[in-house]
PDB file of C-alpha atoms in Angstrom:
ATOM      1  CA  MET A  47     111.910 120.478 119.304  1.00  0.00           C
ATOM      2  CA  PRO A  48     108.879 119.220 121.701  1.00  0.00           C
ATOM      3  CA  THR A  49     109.879 117.230 124.637  1.00  0.00           C
ATOM      4  CA  LEU A  50     107.744 114.057 123.427  1.00  0.00           C
ATOM      5  CA  ILE A  51     109.603 114.229 120.100  1.00  0.00           C
ATOM      6  CA  LYS A  52     112.982 113.963 121.627  1.00  0.00           C
ATOM      7  CA  ILE A  53     111.824 111.226 123.521  1.00  0.00           C
ATOM      8  CA  TYR A  54     110.515 109.203 120.438  1.00  0.00           C
ATOM      9  CA  TYR A  55     113.781 110.220 118.655  1.00  0.00           C
ATOM     10  CA  PHE A  56     115.746 108.829 121.703  1.00  0.00           C
ATOM     11  CA  ILE A  57     113.769 105.620 121.623  1.00  0.00           C
ATOM     12  CA  GLN A  58     114.116 104.881 118.064  1.00  0.00           C
ATOM     13  CA  ILE A  59     118.010 105.177 118.248  1.00  0.00           C
ATOM     14  CA  SER A  60     118.238 102.855 121.073  1.00  0.00           C
ATOM     15  CA  TYR A  61     115.703 100.311 118.950  1.00  0.00           C
ATOM     16  CA  TYR A  62     117.899 100.505 115.788  1.00  0.00           C
ATOM     17  CA  LEU A  63     121.378 100.470 117.791  1.00  0.00           C
ATOM     18  CA  GLU A  64     120.142  97.454 119.520  1.00  0.00           C
ATOM     19  CA  GLY A  65     118.675  96.191 116.493  1.00  0.00           C
ATOM     20  CA  LEU A  66     122.372  96.646 114.978  1.00  0.00           C
ATOM     21  CA  TYR A  67     123.887  95.198 117.839  1.00  0.00           C
ATOM     22  CA  THR A  68     121.713  92.003 117.381  1.00  0.00           C
ATOM     23  CA  GLU A  69     122.639  91.768 114.138  1.00  0.00           C
ATOM     24  CA  LEU A  70     125.890  91.560 114.449  1.00  0.00           C
ATOM     25  CA  PHE A  71     126.705  89.751 117.584  1.00  0.00           C
ATOM     26  CA  ALA A  72     123.436  87.969 118.783  1.00  0.00           C
ATOM     27  CA  ALA A  73     121.190  87.260 115.719  1.00  0.00           C
ATOM     28  CA  PRO A  74     120.317  83.552 115.079  1.00  0.00           C
ATOM     29  CA  GLN A  75     121.907  82.119 111.806  1.00  0.00           C
ATOM     30  CA  LYS A  76     120.348  83.960 108.828  1.00  0.00           C
ATOM     31  CA  LYS A  77     121.133  83.857 105.279  1.00  0.00           C
ATOM     32  CA  LEU A  78     123.896  86.006 104.223  1.00  0.00           C
ATOM     33  CA  ILE A  79     121.589  88.248 102.228  1.00  0.00           C
ATOM     34  CA  THR A  80     118.986  88.596 104.874  1.00  0.00           C
ATOM     35  CA  ALA A  81     122.039  89.586 107.484  1.00  0.00           C
ATOM     36  CA  ILE A  82     123.629  92.070 105.030  1.00  0.00           C
ATOM     37  CA  LEU A  83     120.204  93.700 104.269  1.00  0.00           C
ATOM     38  CA  MET A  84     119.315  94.035 107.838  1.00  0.00           C
ATOM     39  CA  LEU A  85     122.712  95.546 109.025  1.00  0.00           C
ATOM     40  CA  VAL A  86     122.576  98.125 106.025  1.00  0.00           C
ATOM     41  CA  HIS A  87     118.963  98.717 107.156  1.00  0.00           C
ATOM     42  CA  HIS A  88     119.887  99.448 110.625  1.00  0.00           C
ATOM     43  CA  MET A  89     122.762 101.817 109.727  1.00  0.00           C
ATOM     44  CA  VAL A  90     120.931 103.666 107.163  1.00  0.00           C
ATOM     45  CA  THR A  91     117.835 103.982 109.668  1.00  0.00           C
ATOM     46  CA  ILE A  92     120.228 105.389 112.430  1.00  0.00           C
ATOM     47  CA  ILE A  93     121.705 107.871 109.936  1.00  0.00           C
ATOM     48  CA  LEU A  94     118.367 108.900 109.035  1.00  0.00           C
ATOM     49  CA  VAL A  95     116.691 109.327 112.643  1.00  0.00           C
ATOM     50  CA  LEU A  96     120.179 111.250 113.478  1.00  0.00           C
ATOM     51  CA  GLY A  97     120.102 113.332 110.353  1.00  0.00           C
ATOM     52  CA  SER A  98     116.650 114.459 110.645  1.00  0.00           C
ATOM     53  CA  TYR A  99     116.954 115.322 114.140  1.00  0.00           C
ATOM     54  CA  MET A 100     120.434 117.505 113.424  1.00  0.00           C
ATOM     55  CA  THR A 101     118.547 119.144 110.651  1.00  0.00           C
ATOM     56  CA  ARG A 102     115.600 119.749 112.536  1.00  0.00           C
ATOM     57  CA  ASN A 103     113.255 118.082 110.131  1.00  0.00           C
ATOM     58  CA  GLN A 104     111.361 116.120 112.641  1.00  0.00           C
ATOM     59  CA  ASP A 105     108.043 116.263 110.925  1.00  0.00           C
ATOM     60  CA  CYS A 106     109.464 114.079 108.371  1.00  0.00           C
ATOM     61  CA  GLY A 107     111.408 112.161 110.673  1.00  0.00           C
ATOM     62  CA  VAL A 108     108.143 111.040 112.763  1.00  0.00           C
ATOM     63  CA  VAL A 109     106.133 110.386 109.868  1.00  0.00           C
ATOM     64  CA  ILE A 110     108.856 108.132 108.290  1.00  0.00           C
ATOM     65  CA  MET A 111     109.301 106.339 111.819  1.00  0.00           C
ATOM     66  CA  PHE A 112     105.673 105.835 112.209  1.00  0.00           C
ATOM     67  CA  LEU A 113     105.144 104.398 108.619  1.00  0.00           C
ATOM     68  CA  HIS A 114     107.949 101.675 109.673  1.00  0.00           C
ATOM     69  CA  ASP A 115     106.934 101.389 113.221  1.00  0.00           C
ATOM     70  CA  ILE A 116     103.342 100.071 112.470  1.00  0.00           C
ATOM     71  CA  ASN A 117     104.667  96.934 110.531  1.00  0.00           C
ATOM     72  CA  ASP A 118     106.982  96.258 113.703  1.00  0.00           C
ATOM     73  CA  ILE A 119     103.953  95.545 115.986  1.00  0.00           C
ATOM     74  CA  PHE A 120     102.499  92.730 113.195  1.00  0.00           C
ATOM     75  CA  ILE A 121     105.723  91.430 112.598  1.00  0.00           C
ATOM     76  CA  ASP A 122     107.022  90.989 116.361  1.00  0.00           C
ATOM     77  CA  PHE A 123     103.448  89.960 117.449  1.00  0.00           C
ATOM     78  CA  SER A 124     103.150  87.431 114.576  1.00  0.00           C
ATOM     79  CA  LYS A 125     106.443  85.776 115.644  1.00  0.00           C
ATOM     80  CA  LEU A 126     105.774  85.722 119.282  1.00  0.00           C
ATOM     81  CA  LEU A 127     102.351  83.973 118.641  1.00  0.00           C
ATOM     82  CA  TYR A 128     104.110  81.420 116.363  1.00  0.00           C
ATOM     83  CA  ALA A 129     106.571  80.810 118.970  1.00  0.00           C
ATOM     84  CA  VAL A 130     104.020  80.129 121.443  1.00  0.00           C
ATOM     85  CA  ARG A 131     101.515  78.234 119.566  1.00  0.00           C
ATOM     86  CA  GLU A 132     102.612  74.668 120.560  1.00  0.00           C
ATOM     87  CA  HIS A 133     102.283  73.309 123.995  1.00  0.00           C
ATOM     88  CA  ASN A 134     103.393  69.802 124.631  1.00  0.00           C
ATOM     89  CA  GLY A 135     103.839  68.779 120.959  1.00  0.00           C
ATOM     90  CA  LYS A 136     100.183  70.136 120.473  1.00  0.00           C
ATOM     91  CA  ILE A 137      99.236  73.309 118.320  1.00  0.00           C
ATOM     92  CA  ARG A 138      96.679  75.387 120.591  1.00  0.00           C
ATOM     93  CA  PRO A 139      93.933  76.308 118.316  1.00  0.00           C
ATOM     94  CA  HIS A 140      93.273  79.867 119.809  1.00  0.00           C
ATOM     95  CA  PHE A 141      96.879  81.030 119.554  1.00  0.00           C
ATOM     96  CA  LYS A 142      96.938  79.657 115.792  1.00  0.00           C
ATOM     97  CA  MET A 143      93.910  81.753 114.891  1.00  0.00           C
ATOM     98  CA  ALA A 144      95.626  84.794 116.555  1.00  0.00           C
ATOM     99  CA  TYR A 145      98.785  83.987 114.862  1.00  0.00           C
ATOM    100  CA  THR A 146      96.932  83.573 111.455  1.00  0.00           C
ATOM    101  CA  ILE A 147      95.083  86.999 111.920  1.00  0.00           C
ATOM    102  CA  GLY A 148      98.375  88.891 112.710  1.00  0.00           C
ATOM    103  CA  ALA A 149     100.106  87.108 109.933  1.00  0.00           C
ATOM    104  CA  PHE A 150      97.668  88.241 107.514  1.00  0.00           C
ATOM    105  CA  SER A 151      97.237  91.895 108.930  1.00  0.00           C
ATOM    106  CA  LEU A 152     100.881  92.281 108.298  1.00  0.00           C
ATOM    107  CA  PRO A 153     100.860  92.545 104.207  1.00  0.00           C
ATOM    108  CA  VAL A 154      97.952  94.936 104.712  1.00  0.00           C
ATOM    109  CA  THR A 155      99.682  97.237 107.071  1.00  0.00           C
ATOM    110  CA  TRP A 156     102.973  96.955 104.871  1.00  0.00           C
ATOM    111  CA  VAL A 157     101.391  97.781 101.695  1.00  0.00           C
ATOM    112  CA  ILE A 158      99.401 100.714 102.857  1.00  0.00           C
ATOM    113  CA  SER A 159     102.341 102.189 104.913  1.00  0.00           C
ATOM    114  CA  ARG A 160     105.495 101.058 103.075  1.00  0.00           C
ATOM    115  CA  LEU A 161     104.350 100.746  99.692  1.00  0.00           C
ATOM    116  CA  TYR A 162     102.002 103.411  99.798  1.00  0.00           C
ATOM    117  CA  TYR A 163     102.269 106.271 102.231  1.00  0.00           C
ATOM    118  CA  PHE A 164     106.242 105.946 102.523  1.00  0.00           C
ATOM    119  CA  PRO A 165     107.061 107.027  99.152  1.00  0.00           C
ATOM    120  CA  LEU A 166     103.878 109.505  98.498  1.00  0.00           C
ATOM    121  CA  ASN A 167     104.154 111.112 102.021  1.00  0.00           C
ATOM    122  CA  GLY A 168     107.610 110.258 103.487  1.00  0.00           C
ATOM    123  CA  ILE A 169     109.836 110.699 100.553  1.00  0.00           C
ATOM    124  CA  TYR A 170     107.948 113.213  98.793  1.00  0.00           C
ATOM    125  CA  ARG A 171     107.086 115.539 101.925  1.00  0.00           C
ATOM    126  CA  ALA A 172     111.102 115.125 102.454  1.00  0.00           C
ATOM    127  CA  SER A 173     111.956 115.998  98.769  1.00  0.00           C
ATOM    128  CA  LEU A 174     110.095 119.295  99.338  1.00  0.00           C
ATOM    129  CA  LEU A 175     112.384 120.693 102.044  1.00  0.00           C
ATOM    130  CA  PRO A 176     114.778 123.404 101.448  1.00  0.00           C
ATOM    131  CA  GLU A 177     118.143 122.230 100.867  1.00  0.00           C
ATOM    132  CA  SER A 178     119.298 124.117 103.700  1.00  0.00           C
ATOM    133  CA  TYR A 179     121.848 121.637 104.935  1.00  0.00           C
ATOM    134  CA  THR A 180     124.126 119.545 102.531  1.00  0.00           C
ATOM    135  CA  ILE A 181     123.371 116.133 104.674  1.00  0.00           C
ATOM    136  CA  LEU A 182     119.679 116.633 103.231  1.00  0.00           C
ATOM    137  CA  THR A 183     121.000 115.191  99.941  1.00  0.00           C
ATOM    138  CA  LEU A 184     122.545 112.004 101.481  1.00  0.00           C
ATOM    139  CA  LEU A 185     119.454 111.642 103.579  1.00  0.00           C
ATOM    140  CA  HIS A 186     117.328 111.904 100.256  1.00  0.00           C
ATOM    141  CA  ILE A 187     119.156 108.978  98.832  1.00  0.00           C
ATOM    142  CA  LEU A 188     119.220 107.094 102.079  1.00  0.00           C
ATOM    143  CA  LEU A 189     115.257 107.357 101.830  1.00  0.00           C
ATOM    144  CA  GLN A 190     115.204 105.993  98.287  1.00  0.00           C
ATOM    145  CA  LEU A 191     117.587 103.113  99.669  1.00  0.00           C
ATOM    146  CA  ILE A 192     114.848 102.363 102.401  1.00  0.00           C
ATOM    147  CA  MET A 193     112.272 102.122  99.795  1.00  0.00           C
ATOM    148  CA  VAL A 194     114.368  99.586  97.474  1.00  0.00           C
ATOM    149  CA  MET A 195     114.712  97.503 100.852  1.00  0.00           C
ATOM    150  CA  ASN A 196     111.057  97.718 101.284  1.00  0.00           C
ATOM    151  CA  VAL A 197     110.275  96.305  97.679  1.00  0.00           C
ATOM    152  CA  ILE A 198     112.791  93.551  98.369  1.00  0.00           C
ATOM    153  CA  TRP A 199     111.223  92.479 101.258  1.00  0.00           C
ATOM    154  CA  SER A 200     107.697  92.744  99.955  1.00  0.00           C
ATOM    155  CA  VAL A 201     108.747  90.321  97.127  1.00  0.00           C
ATOM    156  CA  TRP A 202     110.204  87.894  99.869  1.00  0.00           C
ATOM    157  CA  MET A 203     106.852  88.623 101.669  1.00  0.00           C
ATOM    158  CA  CYS A 204     104.938  87.532  98.666  1.00  0.00           C
ATOM    159  CA  ILE A 205     106.870  84.450  98.026  1.00  0.00           C
ATOM    160  CA  PHE A 206     106.523  83.677 101.889  1.00  0.00           C
ATOM    161  CA  TYR A 207     102.749  83.885 101.482  1.00  0.00           C
ATOM    162  CA  TYR A 208     102.292  82.018  98.591  1.00  0.00           C
ATOM    163  CA  GLN A 209     104.123  79.121 100.241  1.00  0.00           C
ATOM    164  CA  VAL A 210     101.854  79.447 103.127  1.00  0.00           C
ATOM    165  CA  ILE A 211      98.679  79.389 101.083  1.00  0.00           C
ATOM    166  CA  ASN A 212      99.569  76.520  98.911  1.00  0.00           C
ATOM    167  CA  GLY A 213     100.184  74.200 102.050  1.00  0.00           C
ATOM    168  CA  LYS A 214     103.523  74.412 102.925  1.00  0.00           C
ATOM    169  CA  GLU A 215     104.645  75.119 106.396  1.00  0.00           C
ATOM    170  CA  VAL A 216     107.810  77.677 106.494  1.00  0.00           C
ATOM    171  CA  ALA A 217     109.816  78.911 109.134  1.00  0.00           C
ATOM    172  CA  ASP A 218     110.805  82.627 109.087  1.00  0.00           C
ATOM    173  CA  PRO A 219     111.604  83.615 105.870  1.00  0.00           C
ATOM    174  CA  MET A 220     114.732  85.463 107.056  1.00  0.00           C
ATOM    175  CA  SER A 221     116.248  82.602 108.874  1.00  0.00           C
ATOM    176  CA  ALA A 222     118.597  80.128 107.377  1.00  0.00           C
ATOM    177  CA  ASP A 223     116.248  77.107 107.135  1.00  0.00           C
ATOM    178  CA  THR A 224     113.132  78.357 105.521  1.00  0.00           C
ATOM    179  CA  ASN A 225     112.170  75.226 103.624  1.00  0.00           C
ATOM    180  CA  LYS A 226     110.808  73.226 106.356  1.00  0.00           C
ATOM    181  CA  LYS A 227     108.854  69.978 105.046  1.00  0.00           C
ATOM    182  CA  SER A 228     105.281  69.943 106.528  1.00  0.00           C
ATOM    183  CA  ASN A 229     104.066  66.321 107.678  1.00  0.00           C
TER     184      ASN A 229
END
């Protein structure tokens, strides 16, 4: 396995272990279903990353990780811009515009990477691997579970964007208080 791929795997494992720790001990108040879904997501992803590394199926592992990582850029960038858009009680217009662009880029990349390429390239590609390891059956099941979570998050995202388009100011849809009233 090339050194750069090993480094990428190490970074991924570090990221998801930190995410698991954050969900368990340091996360802000979240809805119960969201907290459970995020815990399952982090645990499943850790197993998938380690499993693809142990079975030397890094081709599938890298494709699947990339297809999910590309969305994290837009998610985290939008959250950052949303957090800093206000200064002294006033919304800074340039941050609001950047936030809006970032926030509406997310569903585009989400549909392309997680709902189109992930099942057609990631899951399908993994299903073509020879069953040389018994763990591969578990990995296939876990890939399907990730797909189910992607669909659940897609529904939540549709609800969030529907509320935004209809003029409701909403907080992070994964936080406990998502029904913030607009002024």
